[in-house]
Each structure stands twice: as structure tokens, then as C-alpha cells.
Amino acid sequence: ADGKADNYQRKDLKALFAILNDFPEIVFCGDFNTPRGGEIFNTIAKRYKDNIPEKYKTSIDSNFHQAGHLMCMVDALFSTFHFNIKNVKLVSGLSDHYAVIANVFRA
């Protein structure tokens, strides 16, 4: 995949936002299969805080991922501003994606 958004992803994003609207205070994370800097990721990041530090350029662990070395941040840790997310780090060696580790506090 080229990382560009398609209409299926846009439709799914609308459905996700409809669900998230029921949670005014939330922390959510996972593999979003859309790259940071792309349309879908940026649309989410306009509404929720992207807590993965910019120093991390990929969340793909090249030691495990079948595609090898990919510079692609597709995993995310988003939150509303009701939370302080501290000590965020990515840890390798567990999966084809780095694990996202963080301390979460109420603001």
C-alpha cells in the first residue's frame, strides 16, 4: 500500500469518530494502518493529541516485519487533553510493530 487514503478509510474514519463522540475523555492506541503525516492520521491528530514523540519515525520492527525496514509510523497513542501522557517510548523485539509504552495521568 502507498499510504494514501481511500474512500473506504474515510468512511471508516467517520464511523470511528461517531463512536468516539460518545467518549469526551479518552485515551486510545493501536495500529491505525495509516502513516503519520497522511490524510487519515492527520485528521485524527486534529481532534486528538498525538502522543508519540516526533523523534520516532517508524513503529515497524524490521526484525519481525515481513516487509523488512519500513520508515512508517502507523501506530499511535491518541488522547483528549484531559490526560497527560508521559514517558512514551517504543520497545522492539515483541512483534512486527514496536510496543507503545507510556504513563497516563489525568490532567
Coordinates of C-alpha atoms in Angstrom, one line a residue:
A1 CA 0.0 0.0 0.0
D2 CA 1.1 3.5 -0.7
G3 CA -0.2 5.0 2.5
K4 CA -2.7 7.3 0.6
A5 CA -6.2 7.4 2.0
D6 CA -9.1 5.9 0.0
N7 CA -12.8 6.3 0.4
Y8 CA -13.1 3.1 2.5
Q9 CA -10.8 4.6 5.1
R10 CA -12.6 7.9 5.0
K11 CA -15.9 6.1 5.6
D12 CA -14.3 4.0 8.5
L13 CA -12.9 7.2 10.0
K14 CA -16.4 8.8 10.1
A15 CA -17.7 5.7 11.8
L16 CA -14.8 5.8 14.3
F17 CA -15.4 9.5 15.1
A18 CA -19.1 8.7 15.6
I19 CA -18.2 6.1 18.2
L20 CA -15.5 8.3 19.9
N21 CA -18.0 11.2 20.2
D22 CA -19.6 9.2 23.0
F23 CA -16.4 9.5 25.0
P24 CA -15.4 13.1 25.7
E25 CA -12.4 11.9 27.7
I26 CA -10.5 9.1 26.2
V27 CA -7.1 7.5 25.5
F28 CA -6.8 5.1 22.6
C29 CA -4.0 3.4 20.8
G30 CA -3.1 0.8 18.2
D31 CA -2.1 0.1 14.7
F32 CA -4.1 2.5 12.5
N33 CA -2.6 1.3 9.2
T34 CA -2.2 4.8 8.1
P35 CA 1.0 6.8 8.2
R36 CA 1.7 9.8 10.4
G37 CA 1.6 12.8 8.1
G38 CA -1.1 11.3 5.9
E39 CA -4.7 12.4 5.5
I40 CA -6.3 10.0 7.9
F41 CA -3.7 10.2 10.6
N42 CA -3.6 14.0 10.4
T43 CA -7.4 14.1 10.6
I44 CA -7.4 12.1 13.8
A45 CA -4.5 14.3 15.2
K46 CA -6.5 17.5 14.6
R47 CA -9.1 16.2 17.0
Y48 CA -7.0 14.2 19.5
K49 CA -3.4 14.7 20.8
D50 CA -0.8 12.5 19.1
N51 CA 1.4 11.4 22.0
I52 CA 4.1 9.5 20.1
P53 CA 7.2 11.8 20.2
E54 CA 8.3 13.1 16.8
K55 CA 11.7 11.5 17.3
Y56 CA 10.2 8.2 16.4
K57 CA 10.0 7.8 12.7
T58 CA 8.7 4.3 12.4
S59 CA 6.7 1.8 14.5
I60 CA 7.6 -1.1 12.3
D61 CA 10.1 -3.5 13.8
S62 CA 12.3 -4.6 10.9
N63 CA 13.5 -7.7 12.8
F64 CA 10.0 -9.2 12.7
H65 CA 8.0 -7.5 9.9
Q66 CA 7.9 -9.4 6.6
A67 CA 8.5 -6.2 4.6
G68 CA 11.7 -5.5 6.5
H69 CA 12.8 -2.0 7.1
L70 CA 10.0 0.5 6.6
M71 CA 10.1 4.1 7.8
C72 CA 6.4 4.3 8.6
M73 CA 4.7 5.5 11.9
V74 CA 1.4 3.7 11.7
D75 CA 0.9 3.0 15.4
A76 CA -0.5 5.8 17.6
L77 CA -1.3 6.8 21.1
F78 CA -4.1 9.4 21.0
S79 CA -5.8 11.2 23.8
T80 CA -8.1 14.1 24.7
F81 CA -6.5 16.9 26.5
H82 CA -7.9 15.6 29.8
F83 CA -4.9 13.4 30.1
N84 CA -1.1 13.9 30.5
I85 CA 0.8 11.2 28.7
K86 CA 4.4 10.9 29.9
N87 CA 7.5 8.8 29.3
V88 CA 6.3 7.5 25.9
K89 CA 8.6 5.1 24.3
L90 CA 8.6 2.4 21.7
V91 CA 10.0 -1.0 22.5
S92 CA 11.3 -3.5 20.0
G93 CA 11.5 -7.3 20.0
L94 CA 7.9 -8.1 20.8
S95 CA 6.1 -8.1 17.5
D96 CA 6.3 -6.9 13.9
H97 CA 5.4 -3.5 15.4
Y98 CA 7.1 -1.8 18.3
A99 CA 5.2 -1.8 21.6
V100 CA 4.0 1.6 22.8
I101 CA 4.7 2.1 26.5
A102 CA 3.6 5.2 28.4
N103 CA 2.4 6.6 31.7
V104 CA -1.1 8.0 31.6
F105 CA -2.3 10.6 34.2
R106 CA -5.4 12.7 34.5
A107 CA -4.6 16.3 33.7

